[in-house]
CSV table of C-alpha atoms and ligand atoms in Angstrom, one decimal:
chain,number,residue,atom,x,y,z
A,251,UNK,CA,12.0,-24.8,33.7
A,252,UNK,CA,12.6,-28.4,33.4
A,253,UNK,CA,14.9,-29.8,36.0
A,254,UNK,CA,16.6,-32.3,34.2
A,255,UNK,CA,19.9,-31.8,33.5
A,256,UNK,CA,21.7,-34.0,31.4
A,257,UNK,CA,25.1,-32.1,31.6
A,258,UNK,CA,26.8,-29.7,32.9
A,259,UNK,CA,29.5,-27.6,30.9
A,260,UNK,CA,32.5,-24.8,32.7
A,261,UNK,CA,33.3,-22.4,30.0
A,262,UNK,CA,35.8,-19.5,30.5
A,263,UNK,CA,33.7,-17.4,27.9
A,264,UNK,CA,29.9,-18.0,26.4
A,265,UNK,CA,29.1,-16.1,23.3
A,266,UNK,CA,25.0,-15.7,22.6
A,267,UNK,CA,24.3,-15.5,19.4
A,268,UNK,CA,25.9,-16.3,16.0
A,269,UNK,CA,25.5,-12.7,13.9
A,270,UNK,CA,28.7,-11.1,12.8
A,271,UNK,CA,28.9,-9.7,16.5
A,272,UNK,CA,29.1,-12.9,17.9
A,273,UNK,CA,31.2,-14.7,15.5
A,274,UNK,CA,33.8,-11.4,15.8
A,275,UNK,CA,33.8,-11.9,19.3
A,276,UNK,CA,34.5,-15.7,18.9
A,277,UNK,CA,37.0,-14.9,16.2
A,278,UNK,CA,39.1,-13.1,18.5
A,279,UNK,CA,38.5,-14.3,22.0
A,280,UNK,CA,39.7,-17.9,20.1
A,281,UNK,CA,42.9,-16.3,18.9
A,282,UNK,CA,43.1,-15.0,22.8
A,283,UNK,CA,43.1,-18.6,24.0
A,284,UNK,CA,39.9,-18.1,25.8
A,285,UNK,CA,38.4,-21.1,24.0
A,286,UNK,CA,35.1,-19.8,23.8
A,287,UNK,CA,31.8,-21.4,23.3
A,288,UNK,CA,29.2,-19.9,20.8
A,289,UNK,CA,25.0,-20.7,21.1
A,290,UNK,CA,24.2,-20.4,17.9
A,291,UNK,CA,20.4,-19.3,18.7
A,292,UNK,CA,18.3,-18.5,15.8
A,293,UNK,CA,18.6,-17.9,12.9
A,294,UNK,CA,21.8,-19.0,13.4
A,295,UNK,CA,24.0,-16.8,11.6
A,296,UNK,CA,21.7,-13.9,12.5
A,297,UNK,CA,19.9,-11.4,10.3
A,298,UNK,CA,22.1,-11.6,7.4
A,299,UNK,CA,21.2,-14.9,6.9
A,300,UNK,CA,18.0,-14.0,6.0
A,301,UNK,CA,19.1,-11.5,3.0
A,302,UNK,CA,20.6,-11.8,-0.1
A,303,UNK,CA,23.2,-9.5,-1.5
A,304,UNK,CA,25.5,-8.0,1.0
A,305,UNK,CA,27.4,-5.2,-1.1
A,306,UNK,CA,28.7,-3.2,1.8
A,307,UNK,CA,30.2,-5.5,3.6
A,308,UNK,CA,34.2,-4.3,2.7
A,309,UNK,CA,36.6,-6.7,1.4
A,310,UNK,CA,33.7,-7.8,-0.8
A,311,UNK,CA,33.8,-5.8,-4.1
A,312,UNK,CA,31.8,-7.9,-6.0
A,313,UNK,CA,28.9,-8.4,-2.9
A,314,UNK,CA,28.1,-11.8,-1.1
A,315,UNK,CA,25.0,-13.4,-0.3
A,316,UNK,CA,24.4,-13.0,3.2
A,317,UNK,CA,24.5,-16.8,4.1
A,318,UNK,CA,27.7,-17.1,2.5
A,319,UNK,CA,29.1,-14.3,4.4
A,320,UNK,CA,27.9,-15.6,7.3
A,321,UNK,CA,29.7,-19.2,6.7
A,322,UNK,CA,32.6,-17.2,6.3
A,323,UNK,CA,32.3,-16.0,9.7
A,324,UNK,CA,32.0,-19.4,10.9
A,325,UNK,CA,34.8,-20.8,9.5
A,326,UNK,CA,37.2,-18.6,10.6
A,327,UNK,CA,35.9,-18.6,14.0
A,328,UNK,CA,36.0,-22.4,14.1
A,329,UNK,CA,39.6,-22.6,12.5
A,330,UNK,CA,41.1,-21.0,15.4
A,331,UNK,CA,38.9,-23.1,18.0
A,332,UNK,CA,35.6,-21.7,18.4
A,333,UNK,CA,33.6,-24.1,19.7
A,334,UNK,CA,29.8,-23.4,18.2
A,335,UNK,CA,27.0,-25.0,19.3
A,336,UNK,CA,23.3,-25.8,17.9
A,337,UNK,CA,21.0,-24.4,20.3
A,338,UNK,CA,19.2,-21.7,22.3
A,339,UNK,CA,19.4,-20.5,25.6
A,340,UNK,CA,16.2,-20.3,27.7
A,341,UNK,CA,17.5,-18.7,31.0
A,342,UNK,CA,20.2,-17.3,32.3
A,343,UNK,CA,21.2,-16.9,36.4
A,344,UNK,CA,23.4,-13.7,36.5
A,345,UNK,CA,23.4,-13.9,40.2
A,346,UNK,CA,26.7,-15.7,41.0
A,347,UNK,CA,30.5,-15.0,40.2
A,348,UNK,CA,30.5,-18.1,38.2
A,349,UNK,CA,27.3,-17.1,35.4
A,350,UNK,CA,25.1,-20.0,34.5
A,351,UNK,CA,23.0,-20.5,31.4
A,352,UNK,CA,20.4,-22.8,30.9
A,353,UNK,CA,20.4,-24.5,27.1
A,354,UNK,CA,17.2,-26.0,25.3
A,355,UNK,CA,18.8,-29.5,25.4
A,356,UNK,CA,19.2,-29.8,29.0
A,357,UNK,CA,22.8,-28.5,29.3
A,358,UNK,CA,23.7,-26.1,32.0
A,359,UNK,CA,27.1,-23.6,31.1
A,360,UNK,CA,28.9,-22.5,33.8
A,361,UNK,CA,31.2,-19.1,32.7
A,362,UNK,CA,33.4,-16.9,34.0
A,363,UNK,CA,32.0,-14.1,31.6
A,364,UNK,CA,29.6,-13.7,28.9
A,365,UNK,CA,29.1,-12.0,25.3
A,366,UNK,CA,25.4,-11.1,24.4
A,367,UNK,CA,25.5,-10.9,20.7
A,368,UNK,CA,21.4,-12.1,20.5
A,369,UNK,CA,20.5,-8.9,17.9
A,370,UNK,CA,17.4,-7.7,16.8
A,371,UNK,CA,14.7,-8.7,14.9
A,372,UNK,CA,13.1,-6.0,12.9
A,373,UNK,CA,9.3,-6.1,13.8
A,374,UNK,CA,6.9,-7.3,10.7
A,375,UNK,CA,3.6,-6.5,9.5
A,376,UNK,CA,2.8,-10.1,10.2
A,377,UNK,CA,1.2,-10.8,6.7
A,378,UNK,CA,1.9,-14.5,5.4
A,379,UNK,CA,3.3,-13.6,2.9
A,380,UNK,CA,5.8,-11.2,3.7
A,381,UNK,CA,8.8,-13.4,5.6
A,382,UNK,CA,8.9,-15.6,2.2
A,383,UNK,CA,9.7,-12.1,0.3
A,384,UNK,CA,12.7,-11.0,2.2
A,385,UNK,CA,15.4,-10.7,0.0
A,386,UNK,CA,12.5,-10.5,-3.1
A,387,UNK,CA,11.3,-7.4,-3.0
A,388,UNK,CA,10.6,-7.0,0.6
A,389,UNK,CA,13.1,-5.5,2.9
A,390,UNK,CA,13.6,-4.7,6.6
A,391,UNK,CA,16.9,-2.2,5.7
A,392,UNK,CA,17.2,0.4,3.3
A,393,UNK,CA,21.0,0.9,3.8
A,394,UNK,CA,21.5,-3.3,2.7
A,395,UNK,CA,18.8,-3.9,-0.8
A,396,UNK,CA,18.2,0.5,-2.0
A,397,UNK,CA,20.7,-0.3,-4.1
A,398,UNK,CA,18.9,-3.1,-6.4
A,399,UNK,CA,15.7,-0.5,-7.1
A,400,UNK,CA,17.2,2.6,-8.7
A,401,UNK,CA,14.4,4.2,-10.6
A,402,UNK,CA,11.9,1.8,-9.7
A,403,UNK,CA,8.9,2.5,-7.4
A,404,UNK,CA,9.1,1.5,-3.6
A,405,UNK,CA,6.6,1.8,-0.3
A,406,UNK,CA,8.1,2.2,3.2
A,407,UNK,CA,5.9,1.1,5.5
A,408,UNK,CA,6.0,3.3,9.3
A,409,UNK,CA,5.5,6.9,10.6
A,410,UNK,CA,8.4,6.5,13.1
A,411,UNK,CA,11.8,8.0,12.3
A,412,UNK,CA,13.1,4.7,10.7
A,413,UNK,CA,10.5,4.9,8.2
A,414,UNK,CA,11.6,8.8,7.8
A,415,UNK,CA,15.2,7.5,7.7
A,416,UNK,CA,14.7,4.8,5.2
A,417,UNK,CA,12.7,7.1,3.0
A,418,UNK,CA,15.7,9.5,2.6
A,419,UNK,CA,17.8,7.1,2.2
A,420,UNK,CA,15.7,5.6,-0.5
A,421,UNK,CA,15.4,8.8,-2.6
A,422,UNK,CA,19.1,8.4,-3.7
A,423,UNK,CA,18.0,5.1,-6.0
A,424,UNK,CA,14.1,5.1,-6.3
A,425,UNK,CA,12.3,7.4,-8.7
A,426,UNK,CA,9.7,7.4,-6.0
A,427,UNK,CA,9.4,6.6,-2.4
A,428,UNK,CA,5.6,6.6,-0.9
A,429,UNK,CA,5.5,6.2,2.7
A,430,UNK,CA,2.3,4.0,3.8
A,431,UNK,CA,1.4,5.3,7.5
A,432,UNK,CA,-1.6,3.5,9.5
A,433,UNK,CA,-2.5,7.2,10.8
A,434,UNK,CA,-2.4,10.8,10.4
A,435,UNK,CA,-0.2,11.4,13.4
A,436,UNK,CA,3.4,10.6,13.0
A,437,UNK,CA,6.0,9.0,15.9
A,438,UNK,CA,8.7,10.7,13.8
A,439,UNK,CA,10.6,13.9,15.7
A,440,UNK,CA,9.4,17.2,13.4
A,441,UNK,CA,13.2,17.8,12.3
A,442,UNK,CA,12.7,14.0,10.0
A,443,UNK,CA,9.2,14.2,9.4
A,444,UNK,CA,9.9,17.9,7.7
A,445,UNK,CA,13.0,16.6,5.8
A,446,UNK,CA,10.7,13.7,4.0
A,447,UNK,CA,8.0,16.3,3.7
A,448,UNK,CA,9.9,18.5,1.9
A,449,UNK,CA,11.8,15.9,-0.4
A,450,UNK,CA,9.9,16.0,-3.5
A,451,UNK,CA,10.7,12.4,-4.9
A,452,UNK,CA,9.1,11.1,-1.6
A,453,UNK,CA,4.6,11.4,-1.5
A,454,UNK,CA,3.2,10.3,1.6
A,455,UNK,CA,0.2,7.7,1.8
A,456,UNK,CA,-2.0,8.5,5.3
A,457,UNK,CA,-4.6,6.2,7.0
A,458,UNK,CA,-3.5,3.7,5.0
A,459,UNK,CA,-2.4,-0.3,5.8
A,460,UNK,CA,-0.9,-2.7,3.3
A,461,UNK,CA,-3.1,-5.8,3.6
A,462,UNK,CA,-1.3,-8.0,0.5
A,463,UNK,CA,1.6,-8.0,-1.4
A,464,UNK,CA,1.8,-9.8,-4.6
A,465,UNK,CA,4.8,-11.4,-5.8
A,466,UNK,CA,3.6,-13.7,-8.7
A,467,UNK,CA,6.6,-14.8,-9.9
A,468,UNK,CA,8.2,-15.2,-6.3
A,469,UNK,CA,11.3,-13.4,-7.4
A,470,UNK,CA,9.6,-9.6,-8.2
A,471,UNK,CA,6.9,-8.2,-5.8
A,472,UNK,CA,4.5,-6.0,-8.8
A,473,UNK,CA,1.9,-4.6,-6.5
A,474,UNK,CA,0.7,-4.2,-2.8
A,475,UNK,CA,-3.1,-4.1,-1.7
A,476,UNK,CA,-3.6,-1.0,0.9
A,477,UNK,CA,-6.4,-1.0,2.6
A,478,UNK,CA,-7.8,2.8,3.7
A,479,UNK,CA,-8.8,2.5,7.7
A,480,UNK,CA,-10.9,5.5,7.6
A,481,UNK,CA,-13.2,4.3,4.5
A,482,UNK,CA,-12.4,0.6,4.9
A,483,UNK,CA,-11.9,0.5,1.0
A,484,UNK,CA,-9.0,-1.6,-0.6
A,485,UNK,CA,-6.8,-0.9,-4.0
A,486,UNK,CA,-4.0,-2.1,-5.7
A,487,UNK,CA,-0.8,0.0,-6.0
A,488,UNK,CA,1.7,-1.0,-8.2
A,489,UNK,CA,5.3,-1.5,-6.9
A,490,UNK,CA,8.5,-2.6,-7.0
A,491,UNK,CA,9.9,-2.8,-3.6
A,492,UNK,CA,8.2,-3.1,-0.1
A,493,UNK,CA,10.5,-1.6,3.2
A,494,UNK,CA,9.2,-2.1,6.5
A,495,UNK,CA,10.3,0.4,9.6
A,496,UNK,CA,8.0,-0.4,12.0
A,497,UNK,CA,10.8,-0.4,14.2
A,498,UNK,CA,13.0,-3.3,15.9
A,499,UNK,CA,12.6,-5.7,19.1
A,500,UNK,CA,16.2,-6.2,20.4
A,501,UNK,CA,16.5,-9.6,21.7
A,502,UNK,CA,16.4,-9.3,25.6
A,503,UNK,CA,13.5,-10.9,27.3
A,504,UNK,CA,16.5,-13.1,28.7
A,505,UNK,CA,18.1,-10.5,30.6
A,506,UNK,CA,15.7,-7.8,31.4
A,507,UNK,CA,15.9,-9.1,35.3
A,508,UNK,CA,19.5,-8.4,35.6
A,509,UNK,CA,21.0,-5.9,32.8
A,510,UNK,CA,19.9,-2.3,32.4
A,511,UNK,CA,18.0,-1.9,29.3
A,512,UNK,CA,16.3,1.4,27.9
A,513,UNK,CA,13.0,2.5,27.0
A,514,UNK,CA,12.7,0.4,24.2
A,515,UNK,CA,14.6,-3.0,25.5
A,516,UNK,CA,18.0,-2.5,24.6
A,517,UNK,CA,20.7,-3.7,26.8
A,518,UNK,CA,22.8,-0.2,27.5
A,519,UNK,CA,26.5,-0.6,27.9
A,520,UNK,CA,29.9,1.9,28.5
A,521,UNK,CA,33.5,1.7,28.6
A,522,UNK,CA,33.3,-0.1,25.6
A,523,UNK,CA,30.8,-3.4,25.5
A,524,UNK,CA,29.8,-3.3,29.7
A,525,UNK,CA,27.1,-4.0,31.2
A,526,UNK,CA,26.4,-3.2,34.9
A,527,UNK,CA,27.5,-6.9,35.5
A,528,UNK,CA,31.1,-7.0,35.3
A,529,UNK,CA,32.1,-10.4,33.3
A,530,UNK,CA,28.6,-9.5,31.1
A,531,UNK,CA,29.4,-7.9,27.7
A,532,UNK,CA,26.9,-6.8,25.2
A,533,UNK,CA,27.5,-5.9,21.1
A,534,UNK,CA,26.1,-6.2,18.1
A,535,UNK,CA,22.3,-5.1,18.0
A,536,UNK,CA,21.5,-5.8,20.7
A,537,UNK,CA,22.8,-2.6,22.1
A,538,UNK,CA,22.8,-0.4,19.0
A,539,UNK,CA,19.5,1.4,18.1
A,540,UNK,CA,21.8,3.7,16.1
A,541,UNK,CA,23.5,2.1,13.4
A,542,UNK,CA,22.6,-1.7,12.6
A,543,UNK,CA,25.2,-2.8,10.0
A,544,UNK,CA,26.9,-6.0,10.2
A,545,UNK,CA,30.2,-4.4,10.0
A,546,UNK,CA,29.6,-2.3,13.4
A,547,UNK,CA,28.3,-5.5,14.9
A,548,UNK,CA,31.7,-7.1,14.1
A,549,UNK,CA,33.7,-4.3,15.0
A,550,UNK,CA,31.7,-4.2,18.3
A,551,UNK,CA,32.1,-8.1,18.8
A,552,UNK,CA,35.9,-7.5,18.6
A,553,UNK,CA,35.1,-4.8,21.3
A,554,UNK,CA,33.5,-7.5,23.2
A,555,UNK,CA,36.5,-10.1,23.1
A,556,UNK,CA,39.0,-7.5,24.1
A,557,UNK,CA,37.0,-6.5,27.0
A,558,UNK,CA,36.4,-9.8,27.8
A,559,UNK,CA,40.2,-10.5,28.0
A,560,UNK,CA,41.0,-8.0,30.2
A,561,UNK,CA,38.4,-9.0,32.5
A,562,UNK,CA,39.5,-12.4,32.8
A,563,UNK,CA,42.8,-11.3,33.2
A,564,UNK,CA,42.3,-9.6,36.2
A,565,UNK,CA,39.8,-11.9,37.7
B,715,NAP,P1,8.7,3.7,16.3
B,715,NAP,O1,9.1,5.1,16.7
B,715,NAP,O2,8.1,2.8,17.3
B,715,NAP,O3,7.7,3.9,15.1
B,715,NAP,C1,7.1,2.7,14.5
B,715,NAP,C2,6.1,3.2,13.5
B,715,NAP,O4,5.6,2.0,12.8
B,715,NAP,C3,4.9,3.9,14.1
B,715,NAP,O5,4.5,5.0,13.3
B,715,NAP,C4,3.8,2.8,14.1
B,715,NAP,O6,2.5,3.3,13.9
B,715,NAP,C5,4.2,2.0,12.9
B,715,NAP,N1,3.8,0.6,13.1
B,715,NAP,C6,4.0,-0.2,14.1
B,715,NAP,N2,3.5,-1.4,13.9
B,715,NAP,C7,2.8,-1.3,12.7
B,715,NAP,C8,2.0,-2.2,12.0
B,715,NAP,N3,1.8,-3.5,12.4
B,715,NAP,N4,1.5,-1.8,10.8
B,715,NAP,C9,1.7,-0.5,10.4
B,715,NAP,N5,2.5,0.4,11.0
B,715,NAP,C10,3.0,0.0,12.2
B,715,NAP,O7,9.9,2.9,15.7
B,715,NAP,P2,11.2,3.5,14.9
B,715,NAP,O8,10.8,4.4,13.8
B,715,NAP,O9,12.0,2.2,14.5
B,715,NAP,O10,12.1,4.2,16.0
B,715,NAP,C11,12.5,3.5,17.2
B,715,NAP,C12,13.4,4.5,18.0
B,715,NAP,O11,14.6,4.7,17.3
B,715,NAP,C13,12.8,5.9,18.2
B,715,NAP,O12,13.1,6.3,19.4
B,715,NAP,C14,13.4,6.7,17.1
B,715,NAP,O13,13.5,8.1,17.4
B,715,NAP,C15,14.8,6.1,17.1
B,715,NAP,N6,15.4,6.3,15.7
B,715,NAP,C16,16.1,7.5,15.5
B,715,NAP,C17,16.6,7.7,14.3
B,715,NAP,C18,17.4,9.0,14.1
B,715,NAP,O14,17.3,9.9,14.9
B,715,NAP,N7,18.1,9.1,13.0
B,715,NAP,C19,16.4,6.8,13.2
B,715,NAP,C20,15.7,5.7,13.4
B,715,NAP,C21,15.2,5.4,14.7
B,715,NAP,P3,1.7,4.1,15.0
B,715,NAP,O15,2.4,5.4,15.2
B,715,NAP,O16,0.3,4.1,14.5
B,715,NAP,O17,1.9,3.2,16.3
């Protein structure tokens, strides 16, 4: 860590992360006159920012592009004095009463509490291609884009149970779901890996890796490349849709020396948004393996401010 400090900031409240947790939590710890400072991190705006459509997010009946939606967030936050800043924090010292994060620009925060709102970012197959194509035919959540491929052909890439999960899901729209899975072995629990088994829209793909996907006209993937790891042979599959569930990386490297965290990284929390730090609260994705949606990261960011409030209050 560089030394160099060019400032030195005392907050009340920090909020990490900018994803509708974050912003919720900013919403409403600024209407509690905690006047709250948000690191926007990146993406700012989170994971939405990176789709298109958002069509069940409520109070939206027509849908709204995930950027927009995220503006919207913003805004609101900001009218009633968020304070949001540009920037990411690269260490944290959870040690004293008085927390202190360390920014990319040489600023130092000293708070009374914290909100981790830094999500999750859902792990890729790490093609070229394939970041370009979110939102165009390649998707990292079945519950957000299933909608836009009813009786069209879609892949889901995975043999854990979010590829089971996503395959379900996906049998309400598609006319038919393969699952692409590198192995013959599945991570899945039996109970999933029977329900996709039996589900006769969905035909499952073994020993197989997708090493392309083509998307000629940038707006429509038409076909993916697999690649057979057993024979080593390619061929082309025609497609519509691409969903990758090859599971999530909550965002947590920061904390892992002072917040519990389970198996897989993410930051566990009770009573509500606490951490075993007291003045350290966690929502959004970054605790929730379970449900992911951008409207139970909000409603857990409002969790988050409350908490907060009440901690402050009896400091
Ligand atoms: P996971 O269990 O780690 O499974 C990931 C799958 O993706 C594995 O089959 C893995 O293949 C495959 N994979 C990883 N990297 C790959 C790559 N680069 N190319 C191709 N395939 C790749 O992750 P998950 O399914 O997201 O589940 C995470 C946790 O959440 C689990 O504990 C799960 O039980 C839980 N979960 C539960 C539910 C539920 O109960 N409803 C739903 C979703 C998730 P290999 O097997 O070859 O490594």
């Amino acid at each position: 860590m560089d030394n160099s400090i060019d400032k030195q900031i005392d907050k009340q409240l920090t909020i990490i992360g900018s994803g509708p947790a974050g912003l919720t939590a900013a919403l409403y710890a600024a209407r509690g006159n905690l006047n709250p400072m948000v690191i926007e991190g990146f993406p700012p705006g989170g994971q939405l920012t990176l789709t298109t459509d958002v069509e069940n997010f409520p109070g939206f009946p027509d849908g709204v592009m995930g950027p927009d939606l995220m503006n919207k967030f913003r805004e609101q936050s900001e009218k009633f004095g968020a304070e949001i800043i540009t920037g990411e924090v690269k260490e944290v010292d959870f040690s004293t009463k008085n927390f202190k994060l360390f920014l990319d620009n040489n600023t130092i925060i000293n708070s009374k509490s914290v909100i981790i709102s830094t999500g999750a970012s859902a792990k890729m197959l790490g093609l070229k291609e394939e970041s370009l194509l979110i939102g165009k035919g390649v998707s990292t959540c079945a519950t957000c884009d299933g909608f836009f491929f009813r009786d069209q052909d879609v892949i889901v890439v995975g043999g854990g149970d979010s590829a089971m999960e996503e395959a379900l899901f996906l049998t309400k729209f598609a006319k038919k779901v393969y699952i692409i899975h590198r192995r013959e072995e599945f991570r899945a629990s039996q109970i999933m890996l029977d329900r996709a088994k039996s589900n006769e829209k969905i035909e499952f793909i073994l020993n197989c890796e997708v090493i392309k996907i083509n998307n000629p006209n940038e707006n429509k993937v038409t076909d993916v490349v697999l690649k057979n790891n057993k024979t080593d042979k390619t061929n082309n599959m025609n497609i519509d849709a691409v969903f990758i569930a090859i599971g999530h990386i909550p965002n947590t490297s920061l904390f892992k020396n002072y917040l519990n965290l389970n198996e897989n990284g993410y930051i566990l929390t009770e009573e509500g948004t606490k951490t075993n730090i007291p003045g350290v609260f966690a929502c959004g994705d970054v605790q929730d393996w379970e449900y992911r949606q951008a409207i139970t990261a909000a409603g857990s960011g409002c969790m988050a401010a409350i908490d907060t409030e009440r901690y402050l209050a009896n400091l």
